[in-house]
Structure formats: structure tokens, C-alpha cells
Coordinates of C-alpha atoms and ligand atoms in Angstrom, one line a residue:
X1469 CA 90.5 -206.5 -65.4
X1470 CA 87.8 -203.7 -65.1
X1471 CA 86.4 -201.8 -62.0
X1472 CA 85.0 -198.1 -61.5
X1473 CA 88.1 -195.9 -60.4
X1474 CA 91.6 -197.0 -61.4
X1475 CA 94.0 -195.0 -58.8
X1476 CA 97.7 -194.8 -60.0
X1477 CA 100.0 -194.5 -56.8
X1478 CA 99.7 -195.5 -53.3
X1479 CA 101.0 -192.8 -51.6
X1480 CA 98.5 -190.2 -49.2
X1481 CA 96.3 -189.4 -51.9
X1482 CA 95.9 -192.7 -53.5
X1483 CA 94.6 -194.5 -50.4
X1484 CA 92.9 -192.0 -49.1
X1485 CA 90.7 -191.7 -52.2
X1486 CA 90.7 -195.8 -52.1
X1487 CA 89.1 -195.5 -48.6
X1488 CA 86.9 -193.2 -49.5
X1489 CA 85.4 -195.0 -52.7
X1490 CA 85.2 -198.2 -50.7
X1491 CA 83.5 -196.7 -48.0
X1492 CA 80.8 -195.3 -50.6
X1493 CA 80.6 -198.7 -52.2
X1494 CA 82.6 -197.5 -55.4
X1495 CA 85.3 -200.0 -57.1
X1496 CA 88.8 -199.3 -57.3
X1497 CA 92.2 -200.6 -57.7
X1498 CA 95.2 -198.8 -56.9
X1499 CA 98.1 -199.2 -59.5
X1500 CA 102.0 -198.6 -57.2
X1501 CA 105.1 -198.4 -58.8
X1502 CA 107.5 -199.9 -55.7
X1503 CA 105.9 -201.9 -52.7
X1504 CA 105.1 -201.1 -49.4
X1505 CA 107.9 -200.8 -47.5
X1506 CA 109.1 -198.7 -49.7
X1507 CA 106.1 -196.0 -49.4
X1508 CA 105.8 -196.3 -46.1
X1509 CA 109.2 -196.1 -44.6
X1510 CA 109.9 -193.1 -46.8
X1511 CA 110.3 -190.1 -44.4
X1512 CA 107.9 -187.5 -45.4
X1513 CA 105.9 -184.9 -43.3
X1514 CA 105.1 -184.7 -39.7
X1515 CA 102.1 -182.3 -39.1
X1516 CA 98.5 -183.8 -39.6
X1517 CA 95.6 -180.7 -39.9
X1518 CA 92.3 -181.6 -37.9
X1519 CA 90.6 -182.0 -41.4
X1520 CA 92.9 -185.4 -41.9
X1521 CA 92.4 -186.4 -38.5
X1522 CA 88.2 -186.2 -39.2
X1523 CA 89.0 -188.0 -42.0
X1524 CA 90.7 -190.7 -40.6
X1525 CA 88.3 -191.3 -38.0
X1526 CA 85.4 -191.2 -40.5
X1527 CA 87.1 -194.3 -42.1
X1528 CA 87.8 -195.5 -38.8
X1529 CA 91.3 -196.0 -38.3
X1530 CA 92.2 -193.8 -35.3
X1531 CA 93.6 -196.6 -32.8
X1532 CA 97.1 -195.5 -33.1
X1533 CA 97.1 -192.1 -33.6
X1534 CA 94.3 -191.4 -30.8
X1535 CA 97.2 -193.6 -28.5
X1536 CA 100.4 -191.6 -30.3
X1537 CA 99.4 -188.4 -31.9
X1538 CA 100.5 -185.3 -30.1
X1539 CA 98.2 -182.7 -29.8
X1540 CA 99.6 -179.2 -30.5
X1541 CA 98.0 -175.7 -29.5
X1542 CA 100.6 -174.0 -30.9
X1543 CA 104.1 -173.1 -31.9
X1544 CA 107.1 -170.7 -31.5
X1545 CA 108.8 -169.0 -33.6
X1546 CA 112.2 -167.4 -33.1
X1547 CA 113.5 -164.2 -34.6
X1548 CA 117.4 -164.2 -34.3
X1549 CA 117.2 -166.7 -31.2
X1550 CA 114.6 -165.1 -29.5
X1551 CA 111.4 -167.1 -29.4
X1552 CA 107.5 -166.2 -29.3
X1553 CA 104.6 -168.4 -29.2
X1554 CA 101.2 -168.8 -31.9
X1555 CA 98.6 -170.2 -29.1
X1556 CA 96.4 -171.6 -32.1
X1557 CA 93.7 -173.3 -30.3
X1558 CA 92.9 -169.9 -28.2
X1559 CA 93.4 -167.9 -31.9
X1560 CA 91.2 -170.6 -34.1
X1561 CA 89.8 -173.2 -32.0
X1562 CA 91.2 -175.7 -33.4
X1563 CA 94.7 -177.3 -33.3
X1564 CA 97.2 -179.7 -34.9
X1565 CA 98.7 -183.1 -34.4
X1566 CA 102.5 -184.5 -34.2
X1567 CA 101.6 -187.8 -36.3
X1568 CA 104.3 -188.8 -38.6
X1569 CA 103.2 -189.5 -42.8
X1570 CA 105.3 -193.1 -42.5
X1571 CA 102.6 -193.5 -39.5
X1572 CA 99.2 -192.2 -41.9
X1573 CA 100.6 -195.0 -44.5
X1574 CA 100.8 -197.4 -42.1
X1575 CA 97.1 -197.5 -41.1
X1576 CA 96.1 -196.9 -44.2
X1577 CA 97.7 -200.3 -45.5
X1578 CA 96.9 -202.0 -42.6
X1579 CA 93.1 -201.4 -43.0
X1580 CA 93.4 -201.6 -46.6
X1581 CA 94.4 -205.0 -46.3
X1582 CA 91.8 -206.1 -43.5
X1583 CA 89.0 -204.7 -46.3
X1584 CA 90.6 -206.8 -48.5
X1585 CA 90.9 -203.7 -50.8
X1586 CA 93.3 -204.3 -54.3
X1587 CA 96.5 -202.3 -54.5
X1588 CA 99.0 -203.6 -57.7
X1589 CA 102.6 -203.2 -56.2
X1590 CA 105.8 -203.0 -58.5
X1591 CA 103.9 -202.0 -61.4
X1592 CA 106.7 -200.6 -64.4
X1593 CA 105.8 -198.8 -67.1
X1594 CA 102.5 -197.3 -66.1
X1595 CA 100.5 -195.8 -69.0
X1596 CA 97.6 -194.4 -69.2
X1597 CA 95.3 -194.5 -72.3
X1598 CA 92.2 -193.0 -74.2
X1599 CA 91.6 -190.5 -71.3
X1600 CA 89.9 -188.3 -73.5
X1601 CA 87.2 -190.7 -74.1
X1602 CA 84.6 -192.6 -72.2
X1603 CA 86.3 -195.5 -72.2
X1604 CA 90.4 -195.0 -70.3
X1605 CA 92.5 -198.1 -69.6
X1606 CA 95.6 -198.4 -67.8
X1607 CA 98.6 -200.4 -68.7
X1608 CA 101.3 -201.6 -66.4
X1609 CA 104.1 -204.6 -66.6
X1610 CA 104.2 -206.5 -63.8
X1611 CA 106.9 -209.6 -63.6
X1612 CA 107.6 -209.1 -67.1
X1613 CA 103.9 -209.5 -68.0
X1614 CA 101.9 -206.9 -70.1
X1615 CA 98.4 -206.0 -67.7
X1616 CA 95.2 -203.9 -68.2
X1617 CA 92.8 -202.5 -66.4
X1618 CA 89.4 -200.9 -67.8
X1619 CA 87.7 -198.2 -66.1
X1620 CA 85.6 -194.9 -65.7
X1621 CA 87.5 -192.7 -64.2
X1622 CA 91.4 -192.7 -63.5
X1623 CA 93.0 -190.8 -60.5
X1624 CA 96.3 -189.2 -60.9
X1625 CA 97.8 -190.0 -57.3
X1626 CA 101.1 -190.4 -58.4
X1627 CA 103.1 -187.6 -56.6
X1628 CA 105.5 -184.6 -58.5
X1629 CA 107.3 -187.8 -60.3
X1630 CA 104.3 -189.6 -61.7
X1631 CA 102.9 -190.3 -65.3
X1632 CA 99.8 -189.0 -64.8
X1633 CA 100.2 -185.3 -65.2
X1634 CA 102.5 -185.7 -67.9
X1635 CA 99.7 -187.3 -69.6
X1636 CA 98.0 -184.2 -69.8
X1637 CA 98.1 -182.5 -73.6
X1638 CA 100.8 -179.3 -73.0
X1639 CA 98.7 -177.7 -74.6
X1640 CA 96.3 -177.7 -72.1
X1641 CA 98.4 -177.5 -68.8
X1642 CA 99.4 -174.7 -67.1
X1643 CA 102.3 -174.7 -65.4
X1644 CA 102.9 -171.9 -62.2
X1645 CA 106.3 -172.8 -60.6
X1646 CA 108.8 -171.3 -57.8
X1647 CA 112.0 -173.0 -57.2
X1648 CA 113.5 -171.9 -54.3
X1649 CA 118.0 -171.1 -53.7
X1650 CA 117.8 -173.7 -51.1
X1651 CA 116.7 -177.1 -49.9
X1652 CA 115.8 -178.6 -46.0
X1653 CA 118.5 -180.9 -44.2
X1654 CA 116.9 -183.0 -42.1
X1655 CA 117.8 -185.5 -39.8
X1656 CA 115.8 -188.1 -37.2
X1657 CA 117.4 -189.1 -33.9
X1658 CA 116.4 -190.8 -30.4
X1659 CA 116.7 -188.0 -28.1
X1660 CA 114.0 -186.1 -26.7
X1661 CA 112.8 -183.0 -28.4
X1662 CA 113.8 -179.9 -27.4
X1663 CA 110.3 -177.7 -26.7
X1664 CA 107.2 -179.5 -26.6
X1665 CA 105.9 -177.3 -29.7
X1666 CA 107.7 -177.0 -32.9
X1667 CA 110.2 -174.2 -33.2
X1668 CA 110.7 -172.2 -36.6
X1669 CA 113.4 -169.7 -36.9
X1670 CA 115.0 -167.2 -38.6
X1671 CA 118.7 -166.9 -38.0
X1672 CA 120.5 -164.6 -40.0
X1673 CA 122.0 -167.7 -40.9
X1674 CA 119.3 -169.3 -42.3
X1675 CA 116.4 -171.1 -41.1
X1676 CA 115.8 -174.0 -38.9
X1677 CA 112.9 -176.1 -37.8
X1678 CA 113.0 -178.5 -34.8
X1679 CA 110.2 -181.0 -35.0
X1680 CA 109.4 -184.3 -33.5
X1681 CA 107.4 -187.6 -33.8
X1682 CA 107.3 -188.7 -30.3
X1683 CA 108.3 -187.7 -26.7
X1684 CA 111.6 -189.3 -27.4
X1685 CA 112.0 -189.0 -31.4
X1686 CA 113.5 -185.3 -32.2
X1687 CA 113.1 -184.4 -36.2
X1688 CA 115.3 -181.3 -37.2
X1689 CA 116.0 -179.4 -40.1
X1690 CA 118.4 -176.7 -41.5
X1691 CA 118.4 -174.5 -44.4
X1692 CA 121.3 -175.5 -46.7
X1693 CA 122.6 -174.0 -49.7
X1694 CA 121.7 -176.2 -53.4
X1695 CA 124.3 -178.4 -53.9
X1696 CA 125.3 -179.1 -50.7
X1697 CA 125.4 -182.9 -49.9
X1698 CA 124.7 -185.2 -46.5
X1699 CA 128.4 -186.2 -46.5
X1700 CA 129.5 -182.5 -45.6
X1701 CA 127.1 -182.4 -42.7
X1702 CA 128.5 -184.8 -40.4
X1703 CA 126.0 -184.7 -36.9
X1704 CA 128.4 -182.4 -35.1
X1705 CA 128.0 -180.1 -37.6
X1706 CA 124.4 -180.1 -37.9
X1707 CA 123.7 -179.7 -33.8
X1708 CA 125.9 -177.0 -34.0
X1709 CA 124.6 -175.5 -36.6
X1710 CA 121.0 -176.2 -35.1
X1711 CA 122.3 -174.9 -31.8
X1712 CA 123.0 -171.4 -33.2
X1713 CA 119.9 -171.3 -35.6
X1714 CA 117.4 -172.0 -32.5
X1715 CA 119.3 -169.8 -30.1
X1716 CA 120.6 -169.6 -27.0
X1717 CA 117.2 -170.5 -24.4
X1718 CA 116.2 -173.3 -27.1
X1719 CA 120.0 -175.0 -27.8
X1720 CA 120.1 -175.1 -24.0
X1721 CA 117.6 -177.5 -24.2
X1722 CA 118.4 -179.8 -27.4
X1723 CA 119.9 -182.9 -26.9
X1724 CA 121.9 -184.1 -29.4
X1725 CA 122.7 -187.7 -30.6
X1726 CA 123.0 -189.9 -33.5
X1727 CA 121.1 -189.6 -36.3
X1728 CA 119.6 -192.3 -37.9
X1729 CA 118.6 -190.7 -40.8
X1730 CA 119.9 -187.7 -42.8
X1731 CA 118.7 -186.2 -46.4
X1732 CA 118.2 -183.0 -47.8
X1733 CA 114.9 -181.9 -50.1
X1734 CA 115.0 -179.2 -52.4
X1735 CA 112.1 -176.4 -52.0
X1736 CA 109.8 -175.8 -54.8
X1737 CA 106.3 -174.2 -55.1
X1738 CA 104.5 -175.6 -58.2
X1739 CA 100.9 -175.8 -59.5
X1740 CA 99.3 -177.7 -63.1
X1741 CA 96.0 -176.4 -63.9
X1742 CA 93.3 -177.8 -64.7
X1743 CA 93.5 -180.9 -62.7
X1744 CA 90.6 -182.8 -64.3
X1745 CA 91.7 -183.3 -68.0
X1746 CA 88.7 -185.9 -69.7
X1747 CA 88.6 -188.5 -67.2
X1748 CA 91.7 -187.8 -65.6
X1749 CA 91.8 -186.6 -62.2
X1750 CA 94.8 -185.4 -60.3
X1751 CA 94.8 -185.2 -56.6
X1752 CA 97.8 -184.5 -54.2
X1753 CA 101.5 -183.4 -55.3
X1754 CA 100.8 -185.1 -58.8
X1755 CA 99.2 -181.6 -59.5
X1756 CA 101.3 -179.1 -56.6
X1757 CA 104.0 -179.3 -54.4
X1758 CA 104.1 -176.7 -51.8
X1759 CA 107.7 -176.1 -49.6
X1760 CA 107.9 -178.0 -46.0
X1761 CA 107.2 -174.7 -44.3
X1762 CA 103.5 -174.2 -43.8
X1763 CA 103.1 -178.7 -43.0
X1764 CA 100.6 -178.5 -45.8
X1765 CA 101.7 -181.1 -48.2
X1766 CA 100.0 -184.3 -47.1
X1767 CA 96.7 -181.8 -46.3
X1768 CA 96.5 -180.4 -49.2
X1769 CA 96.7 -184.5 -50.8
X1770 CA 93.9 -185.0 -48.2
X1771 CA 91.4 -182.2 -48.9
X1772 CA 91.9 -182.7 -52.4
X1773 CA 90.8 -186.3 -52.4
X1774 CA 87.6 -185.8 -50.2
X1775 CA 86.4 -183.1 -52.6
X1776 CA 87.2 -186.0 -55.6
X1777 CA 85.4 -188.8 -53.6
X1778 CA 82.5 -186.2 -53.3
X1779 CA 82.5 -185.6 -57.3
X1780 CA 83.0 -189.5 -58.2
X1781 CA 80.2 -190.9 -55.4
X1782 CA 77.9 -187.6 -57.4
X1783 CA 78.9 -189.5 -60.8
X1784 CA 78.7 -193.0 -60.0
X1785 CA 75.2 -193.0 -57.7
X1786 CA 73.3 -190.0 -59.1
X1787 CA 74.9 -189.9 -62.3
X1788 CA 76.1 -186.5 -62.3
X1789 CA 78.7 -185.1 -64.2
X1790 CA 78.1 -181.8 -62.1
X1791 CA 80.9 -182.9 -59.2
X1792 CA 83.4 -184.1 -61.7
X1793 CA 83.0 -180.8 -63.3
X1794 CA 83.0 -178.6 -60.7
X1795 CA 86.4 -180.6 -59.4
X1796 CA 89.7 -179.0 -60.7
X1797 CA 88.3 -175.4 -59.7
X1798 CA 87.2 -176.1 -56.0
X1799 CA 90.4 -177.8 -55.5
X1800 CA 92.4 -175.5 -56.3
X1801 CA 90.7 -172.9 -54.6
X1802 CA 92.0 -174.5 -51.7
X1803 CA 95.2 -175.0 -53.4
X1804 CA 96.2 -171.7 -53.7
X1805 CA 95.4 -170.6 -50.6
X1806 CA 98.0 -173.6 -49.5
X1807 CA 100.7 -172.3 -51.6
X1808 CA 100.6 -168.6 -50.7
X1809 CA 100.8 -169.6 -47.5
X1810 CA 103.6 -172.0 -47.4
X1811 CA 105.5 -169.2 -49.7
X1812 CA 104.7 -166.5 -47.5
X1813 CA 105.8 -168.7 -44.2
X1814 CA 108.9 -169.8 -46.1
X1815 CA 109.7 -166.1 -47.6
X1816 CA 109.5 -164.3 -43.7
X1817 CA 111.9 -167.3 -42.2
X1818 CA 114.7 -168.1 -45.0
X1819 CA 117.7 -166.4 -46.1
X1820 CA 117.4 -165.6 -49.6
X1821 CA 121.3 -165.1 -50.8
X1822 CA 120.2 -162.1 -52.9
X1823 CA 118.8 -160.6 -49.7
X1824 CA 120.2 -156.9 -49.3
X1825 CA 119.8 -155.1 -46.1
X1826 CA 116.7 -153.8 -46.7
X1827 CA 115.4 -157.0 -47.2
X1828 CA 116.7 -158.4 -43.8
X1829 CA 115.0 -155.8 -42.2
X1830 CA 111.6 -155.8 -43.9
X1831 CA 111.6 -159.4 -42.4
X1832 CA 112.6 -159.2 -39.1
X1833 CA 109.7 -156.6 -39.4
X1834 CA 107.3 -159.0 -40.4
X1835 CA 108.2 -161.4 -37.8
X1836 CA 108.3 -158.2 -35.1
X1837 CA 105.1 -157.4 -36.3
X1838 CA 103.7 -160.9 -35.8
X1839 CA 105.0 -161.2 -32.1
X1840 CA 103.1 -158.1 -31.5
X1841 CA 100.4 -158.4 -33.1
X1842 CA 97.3 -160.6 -32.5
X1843 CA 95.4 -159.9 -35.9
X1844 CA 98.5 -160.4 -37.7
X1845 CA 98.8 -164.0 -35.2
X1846 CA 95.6 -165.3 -36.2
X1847 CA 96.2 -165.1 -39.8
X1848 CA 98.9 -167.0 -39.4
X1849 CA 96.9 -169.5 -37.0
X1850 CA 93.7 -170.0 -39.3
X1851 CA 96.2 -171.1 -42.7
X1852 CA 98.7 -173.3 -40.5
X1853 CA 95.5 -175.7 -38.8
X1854 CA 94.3 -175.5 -42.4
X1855 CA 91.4 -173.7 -44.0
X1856 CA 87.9 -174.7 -44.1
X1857 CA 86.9 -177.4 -46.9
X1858 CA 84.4 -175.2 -49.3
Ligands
RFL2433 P1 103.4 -189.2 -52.9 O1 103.5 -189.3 -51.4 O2 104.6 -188.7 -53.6 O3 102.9 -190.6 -53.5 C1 102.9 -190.8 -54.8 C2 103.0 -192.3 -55.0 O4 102.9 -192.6 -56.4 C3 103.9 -193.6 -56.8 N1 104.2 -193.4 -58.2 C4 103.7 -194.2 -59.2 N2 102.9 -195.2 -59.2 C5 102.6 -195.8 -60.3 N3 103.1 -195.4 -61.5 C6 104.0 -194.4 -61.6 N4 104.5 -194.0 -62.8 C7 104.3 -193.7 -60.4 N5 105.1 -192.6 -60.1 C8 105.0 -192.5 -58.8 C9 105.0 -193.3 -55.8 O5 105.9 -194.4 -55.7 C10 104.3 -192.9 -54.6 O6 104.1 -194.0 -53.7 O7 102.2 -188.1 -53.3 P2 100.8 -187.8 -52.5 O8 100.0 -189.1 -52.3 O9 100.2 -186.8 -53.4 O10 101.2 -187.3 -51.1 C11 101.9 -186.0 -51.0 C12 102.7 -186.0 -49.7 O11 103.5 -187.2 -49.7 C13 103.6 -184.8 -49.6 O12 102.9 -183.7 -50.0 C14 104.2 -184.5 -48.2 O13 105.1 -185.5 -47.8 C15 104.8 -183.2 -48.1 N6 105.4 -182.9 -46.8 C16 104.6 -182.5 -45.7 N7 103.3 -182.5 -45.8 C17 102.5 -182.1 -44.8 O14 101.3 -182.1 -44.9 N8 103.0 -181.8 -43.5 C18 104.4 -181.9 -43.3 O15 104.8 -181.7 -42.2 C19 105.2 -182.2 -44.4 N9 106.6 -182.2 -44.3 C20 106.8 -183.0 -46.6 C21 107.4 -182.6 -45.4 C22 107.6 -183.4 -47.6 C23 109.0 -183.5 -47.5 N10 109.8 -184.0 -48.5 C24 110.9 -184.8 -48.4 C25 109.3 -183.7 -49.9 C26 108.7 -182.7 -45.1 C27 109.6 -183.1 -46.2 C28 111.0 -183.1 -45.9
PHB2434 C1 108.3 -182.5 -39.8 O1 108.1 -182.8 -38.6 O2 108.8 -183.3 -40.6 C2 107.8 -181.2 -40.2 C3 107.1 -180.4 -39.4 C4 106.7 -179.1 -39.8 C5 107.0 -178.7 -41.1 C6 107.7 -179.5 -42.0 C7 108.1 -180.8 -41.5 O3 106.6 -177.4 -41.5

């Protein structure tokens, strides 16, 4: 097999980037290790930034989310259960939307298949080869069978797990990494959110986040400590636990319920650098993992894939090697900007257990500050409905 772009993993970044090729007339195949239902019923983030929204209408697949999105012109946060409000869209302009990652995948497949575009599923044993070169292939097994694909260009799509970074000489990589004393528990259930906005507080107990994905599908998270598992947390537990966290004016308005689904994710900041190494490209959490706390995960995947589609259209149909160049440093530009944000965000609203006093007070401070403080709320505004593509 040959064609233009091989993409390894179908996850956010991979299809988007697939999209975007196609769109531009470029060839691709996307190369996925499990198969659909896996990727898309794997419960991932919630928050989509206006820049993924454009996106998605420029490929044209905004029927559902126009119908289901919810709009959000802010949030609150609460400070030992006292809640203030972020009024983003009077701060910035701009806004976010409620529209849930297993949703974004959905649509994506969906008009992936329609445009009759090629995605490999339950490829084992993925390598990647001669990337160094102008030549790269990529190998995969598929029902026992040996396969290969030629290209031009590979993209690295293939999340924190994948093979594609760790294809990258260590020599070459730089590795910039922050693992946080805690993970998220979070759970779905069918009861009605608590606040129309999302809620982020700091409890001297720890944090906790109460989300959504529709008018009457509430997603809510704790901080727990490592180690802990989902069989301690029975869902009495957790809503009380929630309850207290949120305080007294938001518990009054939770409704609790089963879960249906309950996991906990460890927090990590992490970035490689360069992201281009030869003709390998890496794109989305393949090359950075941000912590849940700024929403900028699946953004991040999605800003770094339209700068990539802008360097491999410039290489492919002017035959530049200027974009593909220039690629690794504008991304992570924006990169950066994602993680100090999303460490900041999760630094002012977690319990650190190393925290002394003096700690605890510089960051009730903070938040204090931020209640009061409209310069210090638009800051926070501008990186949470995502920074402008540059
Ligand atoms: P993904 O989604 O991990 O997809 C990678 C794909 O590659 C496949 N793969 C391979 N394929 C072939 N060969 C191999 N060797 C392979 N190894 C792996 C995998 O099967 C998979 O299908 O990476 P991508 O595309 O870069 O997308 C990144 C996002 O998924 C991620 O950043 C977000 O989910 C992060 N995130 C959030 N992001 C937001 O923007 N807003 C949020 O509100 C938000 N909340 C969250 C989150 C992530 C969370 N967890 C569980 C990590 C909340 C949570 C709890
Ligand atoms: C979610 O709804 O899953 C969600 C929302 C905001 C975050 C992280 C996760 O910061």
C-alpha cells in the first residue's frame, strides 16, 4: 500500500488531521490499534474551545453538536464552598461548549465513513521505519498478517501510550515532566446537573469539579489521593464527599444517583520536544499531556493538527518544506502556553499534601484575588476559551 500521509491512531488528533488532508485533497490512511467502539466510548474530556468548534464546522459536521452542544459564558468557582462566577463571553467575547470527546469521535467516524476515508482498525505491533529518510514505511499485523504502508510523511497521533514518540532517537528528545500527588475520580450519572455552568472548587479537602454532558447527564470529579481505587469509593461516598467539596448553596442543588461509570486518572504535565523528528510529526497527547483542569487536552490535539495540515498542504501543493519546518516550534508555542495554564489552574484549586499553612493561604489569596479582581478574571478567561492560533 502507499499514499501521502500515514496517520498512526484514531483518536482526536488522528481524524482531525485525516479530515483536514482529505479536505485539501491530500492522501491518508489512519493506522488504529483497537476499533471503534473502543475509541469512541472511552470517556474522555467534556469542554470543546470555539477553535474546535470552527473547525468542525469548516469540515462540516456540526448537525449534532449545533442540536446538543451547550453553550457556556462562563463558570464558577468556589473557594471553601463559597462560589463566584468567570462571565467569559463579557471578559473575552468568546465562550465554550459542553460537547462530550465520545461525542467529537463520533462525528468524526461517522463522516469519515460517508467520505469513504481509510482507517486500519486492530492494527498490533505498529512500527514505524526509516523516518530519517525520504522514504518512511509503516508496519503493522493485522489478523496475523505482516502489512505495509509507504508514504511521505507519518503523523504521530497515537496519544501518551503510542509508538510514535518513542521512535524518536533519546538523544534527540527532550523530555519536560510534572507528575502530580494525586489523580481525578470521576463518575457519570443520569441526574440533572447541579449549576448550569461548571463548578471548580477548592475545599480544604481537596478539589472537585462538577461537570455535565447534557441537561440530564451530571459528570463529577474529586481529588483522590494515588493509590486509591474505585472499589473504596462506593457512590454514597463520593456525593458526600462532592457535597462537602462544592458547598453548602451548590450540594443543595446536586442530585445524586447511580453512577454508571466510575474511574480515576492520574495528573501529569508532560512535554517531548522537538515534535517533528525527519518525517515524523507528532500532534496531540503523543507529544504533551496537560492535567484535566484547564479542558485543554483535546484543544490542544486540535490546534496542533490544523497548524500540521497547514505545513503538509504547504509541502504537498507548493512544495515547501518551509511549513514542515517551521512546525514543532509554532506548536509548541501554543503548547506551553496550554500547560502553564492547566498547571497554574490545577496548582490554585488542589491540595498539595506537602502544603503548610502558608501555602493554604497564598491560595486562597489567589483565588480571593481573582473574585475581586477583573484583570486578574480575564487572564483567566482568555487561556480557558483558548488562545488565539498564531
Ligand atoms: P488519544 O485520544 O489518546 O488517541 C490516541 C489513539 O492512538 C491509539 N494508539 C495506537 N494506534 C496505533 N498504534 C499504536 N501503537 C497505538 N497506541 C495508541 C489509541 O488507541 C488512541 O485511539 O490522543 P489524541 O488524539 O492526542 O487526543 C487527546 C485527547 O484524547 C486528550 O487530550 C483529552 O481526552 C484530555 N482531556 C480533556 N481534554 C479537553 O480538551 N477538555 C476536557 O474537558 C478534557 N477532560 C481529558 C479530560 C482527559 C481525561 N483523562 C481520562 C485522561 C478528562 C479526563 C478525565
Ligand atoms: C469534563 O466534563 O469531563 C471536564 C470538564 C472540565 C474539565 C475537565 C473535564 O476541566
Amino acid at each position: 500500500m502507499r499514499t501521502q500521509v500515514a496517520i498512526i491512531g484514531a483518536g482526536p488528533a488522528g481524524l482531525f488531521l485525516a479530515h483536514l488532508l482529505r479536505a485539501a485533497g491530500i492522501d491518508c490512511v489512519v493506522i488504529e490499534r483497537r476499533d471503534r467502539a473502543y475509541v469512541e466510548q472511552r470517556v474522555r474530556a467534556g469542554i470543546v474551545e470555539q477553535i474546535t468548534v470552527d473547525l468542525m464546522r469548516r469540515l462540516g459536521i456540526t448537525e449534532r453538536l449545533d442540536r446538543f452542544g451547550l453553550v457556556h459564558d462562563g463558570t464558577q468557582l468556589g473557594i471553601a464552598g463559597e462560589l463566584f462566577r468567570i462571565d467569559f463571553l463579557k471578559l473575552t467575547g468568546s465562550t465554550v461548549t459542553v460537547y462530550g470527546q465520545q461525542e467529537v469521535m463520533h462525528d468524526l467516524f461517522e463522516a469519515a465513513a460517508e467520505r469513504g476515508m481509510e482507517i486500519v482498525w486492530n492494527a498490533d505491533e505498529v512500527e514505524l521505519h526509516e523516518l530519517a529518510g525520504t522514504q518512511p514505511y509503516v508496519t503493522w499485523r493485522k489478523d496475523g498478517a505482516e502489512q505495509r504502508l509507504d508514504c511521505a510523511l507519518v503523523a504521530g497521533c497515537d496519544g501518551f501510550h503510542g509508538v510514535s514518540r518513542a521512535s524518536i532517537p533519546t538523544s534527540v528528545l527532550q523530555v519536560f515532566e510534572r507528575v502530580y500527588p494525586f489523580g481525578w475520580l470521576g463518575i457519570l450519572a443520569d441526574v440533572p446537573p447541579c449549576d448550569e455552568e461548571l463548578i471548580y472548587a477548592n475545599h480544604a479537602r481537596g478539589f472537585a469539579l462538577a461537570s455535565m454532558r447534557s441537561p440530564t447527564r451530571s459528570r463529577y470529579y474529586v481529588q483522590v489521593p494515588l493509590g486509591d481505587t474505585v472499589e473504596e469509593w462506593s457512590d454514597a461516598r463520593f456525593w458526600d464527599e462532592l457535597c462537602e467539596r462544592l458547598g453548602p448553596d451548590a450540594a443543595a442543588r446536586v442530585t445524586t444517583g447511580p453512577s454508571f461509570e466510575k474511574s480515576i486518572a492520574p495528573l501529569r504535565s508532560f512535554v517531548g520536544e522537538p515534535m517533528r523528528w525527519g518525517r515524523l510529526f507528532l500532534a496531540g497527547d503523543a507529544a504533551h499531556i496537560v492535567p484535566p483542569t484547564g479542558a485543554k487536552g483535546m484543544n490542544l490535539a486540535v490546534s496542533d493538527v490544523i497548524m500540521l495540515s497547514e505545513a503538509m498542504i504547504e509541502f504537498f501543493l507548493e512544495g515547501s518544506e518551509a511549513g514542515i519546518d517551521g512546525y514543532s516550534q509554532r506548536a509548541l508555542a501554543r503548547v506551553w502556553k496550554g500547560e502553564r495554564f492547566s498547571w497554574w489552574l490545577t496548582s490554585i484549586t488542589h491540595r498539595f499534601p506537602d502544603m503548610d499553612a502558608f501555602a493554604r493561604r497564598i491560595q486562597i489569596a489567589e483565588l480571593d484575588y481573582l473574585r475581586g479582581s477583573e484583570a486578574a478574571q480575564r487572564t483567566l478567561a482568555e487561556n480557558y476559551v483558548g488562545l488565539p492560533l498564531e
